[in-house]
N, CA, C and O atoms as a GROMACS GRO file, in nm:
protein
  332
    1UNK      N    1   2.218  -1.550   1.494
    1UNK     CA    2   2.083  -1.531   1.542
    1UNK      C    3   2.033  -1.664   1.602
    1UNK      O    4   2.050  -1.766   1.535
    2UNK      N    5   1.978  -1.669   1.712
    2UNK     CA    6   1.914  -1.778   1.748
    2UNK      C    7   1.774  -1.787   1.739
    2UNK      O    8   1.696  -1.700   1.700
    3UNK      N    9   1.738  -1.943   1.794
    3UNK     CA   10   1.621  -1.953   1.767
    3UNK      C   11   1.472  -1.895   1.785
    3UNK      O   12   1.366  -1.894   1.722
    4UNK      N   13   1.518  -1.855   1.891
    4UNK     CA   14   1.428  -1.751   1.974
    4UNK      C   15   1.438  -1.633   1.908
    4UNK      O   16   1.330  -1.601   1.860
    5UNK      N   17   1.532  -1.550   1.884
    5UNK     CA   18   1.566  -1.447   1.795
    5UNK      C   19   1.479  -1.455   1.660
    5UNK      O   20   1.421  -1.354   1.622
    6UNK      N   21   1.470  -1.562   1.593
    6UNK     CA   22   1.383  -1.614   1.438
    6UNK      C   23   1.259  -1.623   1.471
    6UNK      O   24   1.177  -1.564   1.402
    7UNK      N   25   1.219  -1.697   1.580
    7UNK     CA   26   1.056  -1.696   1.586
    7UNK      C   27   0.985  -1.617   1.695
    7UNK      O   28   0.933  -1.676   1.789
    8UNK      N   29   0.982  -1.510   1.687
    8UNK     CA   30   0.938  -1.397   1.726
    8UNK      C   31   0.759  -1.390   1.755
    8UNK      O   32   0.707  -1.319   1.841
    9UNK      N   33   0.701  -1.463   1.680
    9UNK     CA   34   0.574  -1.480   1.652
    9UNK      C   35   0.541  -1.607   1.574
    9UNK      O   36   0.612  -1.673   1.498
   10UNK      N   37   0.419  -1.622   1.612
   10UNK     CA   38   0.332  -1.736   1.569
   10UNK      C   39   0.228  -1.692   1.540
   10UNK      O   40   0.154  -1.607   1.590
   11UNK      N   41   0.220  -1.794   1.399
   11UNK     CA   42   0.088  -1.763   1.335
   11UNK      C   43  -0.006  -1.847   1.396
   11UNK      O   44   0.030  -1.962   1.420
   12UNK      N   45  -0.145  -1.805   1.432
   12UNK     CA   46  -0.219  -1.903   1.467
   12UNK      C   47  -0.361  -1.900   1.381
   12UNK      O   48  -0.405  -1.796   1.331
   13UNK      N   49  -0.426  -2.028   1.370
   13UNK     CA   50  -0.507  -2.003   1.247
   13UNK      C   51  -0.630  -2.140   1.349
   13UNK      O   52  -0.603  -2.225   1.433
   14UNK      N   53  -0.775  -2.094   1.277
   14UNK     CA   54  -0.854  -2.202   1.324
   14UNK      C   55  -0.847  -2.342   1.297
   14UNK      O   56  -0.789  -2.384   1.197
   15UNK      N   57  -0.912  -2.432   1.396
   15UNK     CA   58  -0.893  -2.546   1.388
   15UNK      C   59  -1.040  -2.588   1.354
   15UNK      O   60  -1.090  -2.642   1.452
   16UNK      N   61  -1.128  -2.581   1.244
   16UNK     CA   62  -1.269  -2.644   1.289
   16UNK      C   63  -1.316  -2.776   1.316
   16UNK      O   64  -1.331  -2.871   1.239
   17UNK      N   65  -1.327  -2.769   1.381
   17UNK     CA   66  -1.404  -2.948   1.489
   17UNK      C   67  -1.548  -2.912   1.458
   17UNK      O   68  -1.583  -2.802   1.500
   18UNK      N   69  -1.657  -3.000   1.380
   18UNK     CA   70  -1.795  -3.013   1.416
   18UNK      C   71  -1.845  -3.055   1.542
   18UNK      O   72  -1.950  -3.009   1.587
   19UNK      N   73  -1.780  -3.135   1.599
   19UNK     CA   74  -1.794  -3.208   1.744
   19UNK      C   75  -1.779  -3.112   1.873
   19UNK      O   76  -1.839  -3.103   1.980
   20UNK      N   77  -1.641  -3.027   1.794
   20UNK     CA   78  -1.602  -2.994   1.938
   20UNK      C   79  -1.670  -2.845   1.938
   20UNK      O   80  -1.693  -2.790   2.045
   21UNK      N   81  -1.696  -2.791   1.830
   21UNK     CA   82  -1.791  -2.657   1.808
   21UNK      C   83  -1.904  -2.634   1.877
   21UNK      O   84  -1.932  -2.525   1.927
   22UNK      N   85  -1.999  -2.778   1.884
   22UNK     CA   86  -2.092  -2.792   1.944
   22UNK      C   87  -2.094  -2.872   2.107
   22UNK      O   88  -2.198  -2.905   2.163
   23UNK      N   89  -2.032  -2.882   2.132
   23UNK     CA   90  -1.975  -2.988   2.272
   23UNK      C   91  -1.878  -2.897   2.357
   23UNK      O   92  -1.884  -2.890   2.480
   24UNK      N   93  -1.805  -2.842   2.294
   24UNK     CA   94  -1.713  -2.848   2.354
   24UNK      C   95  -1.705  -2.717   2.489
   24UNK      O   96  -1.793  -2.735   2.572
   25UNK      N   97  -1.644  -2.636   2.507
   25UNK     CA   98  -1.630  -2.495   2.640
   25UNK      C   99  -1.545  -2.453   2.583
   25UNK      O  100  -1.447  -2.508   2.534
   26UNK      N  101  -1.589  -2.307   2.584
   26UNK     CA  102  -1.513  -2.162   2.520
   26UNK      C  103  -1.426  -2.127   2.675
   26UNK      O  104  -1.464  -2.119   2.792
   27UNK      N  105  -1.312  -2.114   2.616
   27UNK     CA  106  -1.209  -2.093   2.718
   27UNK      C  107  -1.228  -2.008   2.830
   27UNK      O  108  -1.184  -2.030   2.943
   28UNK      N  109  -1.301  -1.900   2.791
   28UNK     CA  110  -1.366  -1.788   2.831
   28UNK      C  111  -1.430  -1.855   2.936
   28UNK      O  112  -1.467  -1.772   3.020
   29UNK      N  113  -1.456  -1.956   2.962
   29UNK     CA  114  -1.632  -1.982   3.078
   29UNK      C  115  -1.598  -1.989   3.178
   29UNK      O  116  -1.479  -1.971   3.207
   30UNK      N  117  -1.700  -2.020   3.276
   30UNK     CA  118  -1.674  -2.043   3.413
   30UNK      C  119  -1.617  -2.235   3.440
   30UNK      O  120  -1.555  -2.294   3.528
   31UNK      N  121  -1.666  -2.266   3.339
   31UNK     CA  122  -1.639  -2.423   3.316
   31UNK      C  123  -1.502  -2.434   3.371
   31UNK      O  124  -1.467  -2.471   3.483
   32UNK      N  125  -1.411  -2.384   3.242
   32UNK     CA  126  -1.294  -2.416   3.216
   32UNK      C  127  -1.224  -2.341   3.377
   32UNK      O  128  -1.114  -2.375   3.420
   33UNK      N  129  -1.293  -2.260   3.432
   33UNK     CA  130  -1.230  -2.184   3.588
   33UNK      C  131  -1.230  -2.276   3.628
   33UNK      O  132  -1.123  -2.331   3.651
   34UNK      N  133  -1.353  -2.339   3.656
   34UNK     CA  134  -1.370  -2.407   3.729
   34UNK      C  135  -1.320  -2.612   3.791
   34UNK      O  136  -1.309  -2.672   3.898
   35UNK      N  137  -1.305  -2.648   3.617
   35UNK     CA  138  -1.239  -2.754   3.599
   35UNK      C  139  -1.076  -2.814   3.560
   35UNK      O  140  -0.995  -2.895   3.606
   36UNK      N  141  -1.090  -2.707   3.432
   36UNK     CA  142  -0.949  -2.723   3.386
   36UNK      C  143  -0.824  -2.590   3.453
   36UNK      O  144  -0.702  -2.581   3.441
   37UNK      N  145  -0.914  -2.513   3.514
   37UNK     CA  146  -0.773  -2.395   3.583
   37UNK      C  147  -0.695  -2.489   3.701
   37UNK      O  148  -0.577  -2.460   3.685
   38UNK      N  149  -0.700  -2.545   3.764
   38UNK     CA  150  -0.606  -2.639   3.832
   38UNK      C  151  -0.548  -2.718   3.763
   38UNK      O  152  -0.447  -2.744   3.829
   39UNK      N  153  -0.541  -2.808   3.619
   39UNK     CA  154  -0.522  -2.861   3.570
   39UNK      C  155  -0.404  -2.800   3.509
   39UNK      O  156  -0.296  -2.856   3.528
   40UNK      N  157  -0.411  -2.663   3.416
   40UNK     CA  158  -0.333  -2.612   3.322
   40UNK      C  159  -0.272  -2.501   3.358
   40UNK      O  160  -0.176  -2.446   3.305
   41UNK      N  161  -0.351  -2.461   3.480
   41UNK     CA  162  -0.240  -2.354   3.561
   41UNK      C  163  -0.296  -2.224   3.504
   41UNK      O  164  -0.374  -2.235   3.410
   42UNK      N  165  -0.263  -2.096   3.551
   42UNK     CA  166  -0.331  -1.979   3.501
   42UNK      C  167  -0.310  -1.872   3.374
   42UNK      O  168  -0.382  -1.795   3.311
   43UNK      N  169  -0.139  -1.921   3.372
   43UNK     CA  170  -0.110  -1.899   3.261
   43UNK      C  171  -0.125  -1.970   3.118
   43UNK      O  172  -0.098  -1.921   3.008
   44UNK      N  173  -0.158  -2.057   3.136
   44UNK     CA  174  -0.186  -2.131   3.009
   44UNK      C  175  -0.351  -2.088   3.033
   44UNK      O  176  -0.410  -2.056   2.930
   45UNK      N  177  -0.404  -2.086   3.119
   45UNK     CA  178  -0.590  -2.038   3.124
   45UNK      C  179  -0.564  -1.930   3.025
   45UNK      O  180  -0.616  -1.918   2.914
   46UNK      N  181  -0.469  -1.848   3.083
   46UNK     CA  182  -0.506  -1.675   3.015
   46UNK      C  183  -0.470  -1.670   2.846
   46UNK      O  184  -0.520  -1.603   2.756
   47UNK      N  185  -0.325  -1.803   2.849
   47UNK     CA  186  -0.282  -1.813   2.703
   47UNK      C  187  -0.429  -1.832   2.578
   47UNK      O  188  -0.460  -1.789   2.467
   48UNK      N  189  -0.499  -1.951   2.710
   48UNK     CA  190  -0.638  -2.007   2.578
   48UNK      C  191  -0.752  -1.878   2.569
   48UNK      O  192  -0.827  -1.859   2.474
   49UNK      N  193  -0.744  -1.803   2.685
   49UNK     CA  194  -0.848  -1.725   2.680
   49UNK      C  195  -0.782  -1.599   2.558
   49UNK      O  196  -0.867  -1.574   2.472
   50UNK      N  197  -0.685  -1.543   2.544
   50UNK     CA  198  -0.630  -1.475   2.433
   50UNK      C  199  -0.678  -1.488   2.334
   50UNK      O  200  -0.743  -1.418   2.257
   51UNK      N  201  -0.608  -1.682   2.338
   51UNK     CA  202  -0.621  -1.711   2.184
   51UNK      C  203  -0.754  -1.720   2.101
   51UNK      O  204  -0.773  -1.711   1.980
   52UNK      N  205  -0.886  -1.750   2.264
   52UNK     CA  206  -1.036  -1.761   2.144
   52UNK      C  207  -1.072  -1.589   2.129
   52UNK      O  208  -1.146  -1.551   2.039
   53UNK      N  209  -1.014  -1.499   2.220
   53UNK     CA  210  -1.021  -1.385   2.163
   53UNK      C  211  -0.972  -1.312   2.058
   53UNK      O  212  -1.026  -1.210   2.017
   54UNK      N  213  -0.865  -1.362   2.010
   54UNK     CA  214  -0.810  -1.321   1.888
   54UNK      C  215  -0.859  -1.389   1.788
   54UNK      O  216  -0.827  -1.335   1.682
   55UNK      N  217  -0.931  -1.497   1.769
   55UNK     CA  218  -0.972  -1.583   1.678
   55UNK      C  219  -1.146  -1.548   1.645
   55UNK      O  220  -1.206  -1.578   1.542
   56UNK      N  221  -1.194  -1.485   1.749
   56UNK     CA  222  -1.326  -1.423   1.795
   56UNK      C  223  -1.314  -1.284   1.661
   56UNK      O  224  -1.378  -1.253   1.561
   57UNK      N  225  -1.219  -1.245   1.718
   57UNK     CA  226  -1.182  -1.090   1.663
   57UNK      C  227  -1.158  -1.082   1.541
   57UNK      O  228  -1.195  -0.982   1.480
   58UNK      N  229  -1.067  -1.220   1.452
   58UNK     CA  230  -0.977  -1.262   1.341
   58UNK      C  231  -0.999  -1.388   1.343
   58UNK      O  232  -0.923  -1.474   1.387
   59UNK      N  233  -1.149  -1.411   1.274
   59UNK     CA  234  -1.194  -1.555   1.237
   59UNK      C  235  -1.072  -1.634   1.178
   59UNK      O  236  -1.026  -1.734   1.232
   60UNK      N  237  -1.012  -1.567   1.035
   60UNK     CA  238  -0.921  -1.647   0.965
   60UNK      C  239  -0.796  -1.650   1.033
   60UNK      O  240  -0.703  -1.686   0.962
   61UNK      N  241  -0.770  -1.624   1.145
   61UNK     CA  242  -0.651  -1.655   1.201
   61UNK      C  243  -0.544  -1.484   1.194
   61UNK      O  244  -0.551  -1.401   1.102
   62UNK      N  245  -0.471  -1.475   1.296
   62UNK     CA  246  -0.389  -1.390   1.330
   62UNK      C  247  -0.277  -1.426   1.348
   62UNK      O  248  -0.255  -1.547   1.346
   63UNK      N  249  -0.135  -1.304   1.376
   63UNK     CA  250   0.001  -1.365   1.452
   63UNK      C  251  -0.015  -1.288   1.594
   63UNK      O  252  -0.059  -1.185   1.646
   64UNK      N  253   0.026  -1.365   1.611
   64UNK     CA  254   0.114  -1.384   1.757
   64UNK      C  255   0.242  -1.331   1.795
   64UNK      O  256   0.353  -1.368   1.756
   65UNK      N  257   0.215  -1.245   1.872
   65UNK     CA  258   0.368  -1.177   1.943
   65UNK      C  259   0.402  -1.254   2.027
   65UNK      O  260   0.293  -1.268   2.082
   66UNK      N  261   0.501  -1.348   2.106
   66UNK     CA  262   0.541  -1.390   2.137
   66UNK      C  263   0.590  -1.305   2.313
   66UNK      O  264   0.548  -1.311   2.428
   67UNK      N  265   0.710  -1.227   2.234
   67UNK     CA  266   0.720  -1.147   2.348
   67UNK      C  267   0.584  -1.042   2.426
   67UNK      O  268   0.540  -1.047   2.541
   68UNK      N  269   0.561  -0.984   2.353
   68UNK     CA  270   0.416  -0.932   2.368
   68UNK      C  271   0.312  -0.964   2.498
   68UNK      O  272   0.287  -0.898   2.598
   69UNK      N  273   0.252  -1.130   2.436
   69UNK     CA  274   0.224  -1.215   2.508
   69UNK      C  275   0.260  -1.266   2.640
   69UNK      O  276   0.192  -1.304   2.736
   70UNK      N  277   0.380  -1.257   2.619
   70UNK     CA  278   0.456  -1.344   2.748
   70UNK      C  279   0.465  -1.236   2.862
   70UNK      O  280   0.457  -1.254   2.984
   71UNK      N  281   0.487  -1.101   2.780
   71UNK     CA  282   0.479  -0.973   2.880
   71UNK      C  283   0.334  -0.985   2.935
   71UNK      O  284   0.321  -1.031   3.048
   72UNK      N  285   0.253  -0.958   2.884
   72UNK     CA  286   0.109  -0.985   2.912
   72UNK      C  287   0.078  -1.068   2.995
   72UNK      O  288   0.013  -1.031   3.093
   73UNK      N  289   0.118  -1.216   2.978
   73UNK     CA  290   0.097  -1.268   3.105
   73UNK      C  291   0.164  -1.277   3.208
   73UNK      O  292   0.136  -1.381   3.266
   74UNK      N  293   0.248  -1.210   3.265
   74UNK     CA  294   0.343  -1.196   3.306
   74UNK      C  295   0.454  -1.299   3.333
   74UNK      O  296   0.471  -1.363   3.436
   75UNK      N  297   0.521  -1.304   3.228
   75UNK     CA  298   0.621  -1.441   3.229
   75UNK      C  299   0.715  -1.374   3.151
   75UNK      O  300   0.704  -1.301   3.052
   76UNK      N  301   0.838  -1.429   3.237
   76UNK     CA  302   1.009  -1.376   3.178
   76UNK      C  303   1.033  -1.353   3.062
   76UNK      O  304   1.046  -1.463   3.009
   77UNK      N  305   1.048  -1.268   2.984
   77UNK     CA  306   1.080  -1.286   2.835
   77UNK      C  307   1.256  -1.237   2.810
   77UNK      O  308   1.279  -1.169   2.710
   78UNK      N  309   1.372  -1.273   2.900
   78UNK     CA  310   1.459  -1.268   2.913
   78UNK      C  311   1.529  -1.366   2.880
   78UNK      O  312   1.476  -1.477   2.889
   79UNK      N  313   1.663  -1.356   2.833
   79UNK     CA  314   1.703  -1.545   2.792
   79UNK      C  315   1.814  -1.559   2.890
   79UNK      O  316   1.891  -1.655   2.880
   80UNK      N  317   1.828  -1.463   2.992
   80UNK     CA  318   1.942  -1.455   3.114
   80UNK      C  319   1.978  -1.633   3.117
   80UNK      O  320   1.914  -1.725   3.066
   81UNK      N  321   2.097  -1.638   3.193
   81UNK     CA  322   2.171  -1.778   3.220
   81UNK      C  323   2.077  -1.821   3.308
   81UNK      O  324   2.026  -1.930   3.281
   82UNK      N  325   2.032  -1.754   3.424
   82UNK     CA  326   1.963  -1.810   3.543
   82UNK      C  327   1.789  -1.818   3.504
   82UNK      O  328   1.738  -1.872   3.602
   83UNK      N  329   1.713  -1.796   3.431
   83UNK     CA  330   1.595  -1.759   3.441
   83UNK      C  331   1.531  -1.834   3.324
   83UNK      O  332   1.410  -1.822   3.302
   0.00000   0.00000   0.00000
């Protein structure tokens, strides 16, 4: 079995920041379109926007499908030689 085969999912759980709770931009905004989407690219936009939705949904933290996800955003979930 490989590695990929074993971690199938990730648990993801909150991080609380006092600072960044109150300061900071919900992934969700027009902010983060507007500043950090050139920065991190769209798939990682859609990865953060997931994740404050699942954390929105499942304060104490949820798992993570992996493949799931990757289907979702549309990214290869194949382990082909070429891809």
């Amino acid at each position: 079995m490989t590695a990929t085969e074993i971690a199938g999912t990730l648990d993801i759980r909150p991080w609380p920041d006092p600072v960044i709770d109150v300061l900071g931009h919900d992934p969700r905004s027009h902010y983060v379109e507007t500043y950090w989407l050139s920065v991190l690219g769209p798939s990682t936009t859609w990865l953060l926007r997931r994740l404050a939705r699942g954390l929105e949904t499942s304060p104490a933290g949820f798992t993570l499908s992996l493949d799931s996800t990757a289907r979702a955003l549309g990214l290869a979930t194949t382990s082909s030689k070429h891809s």
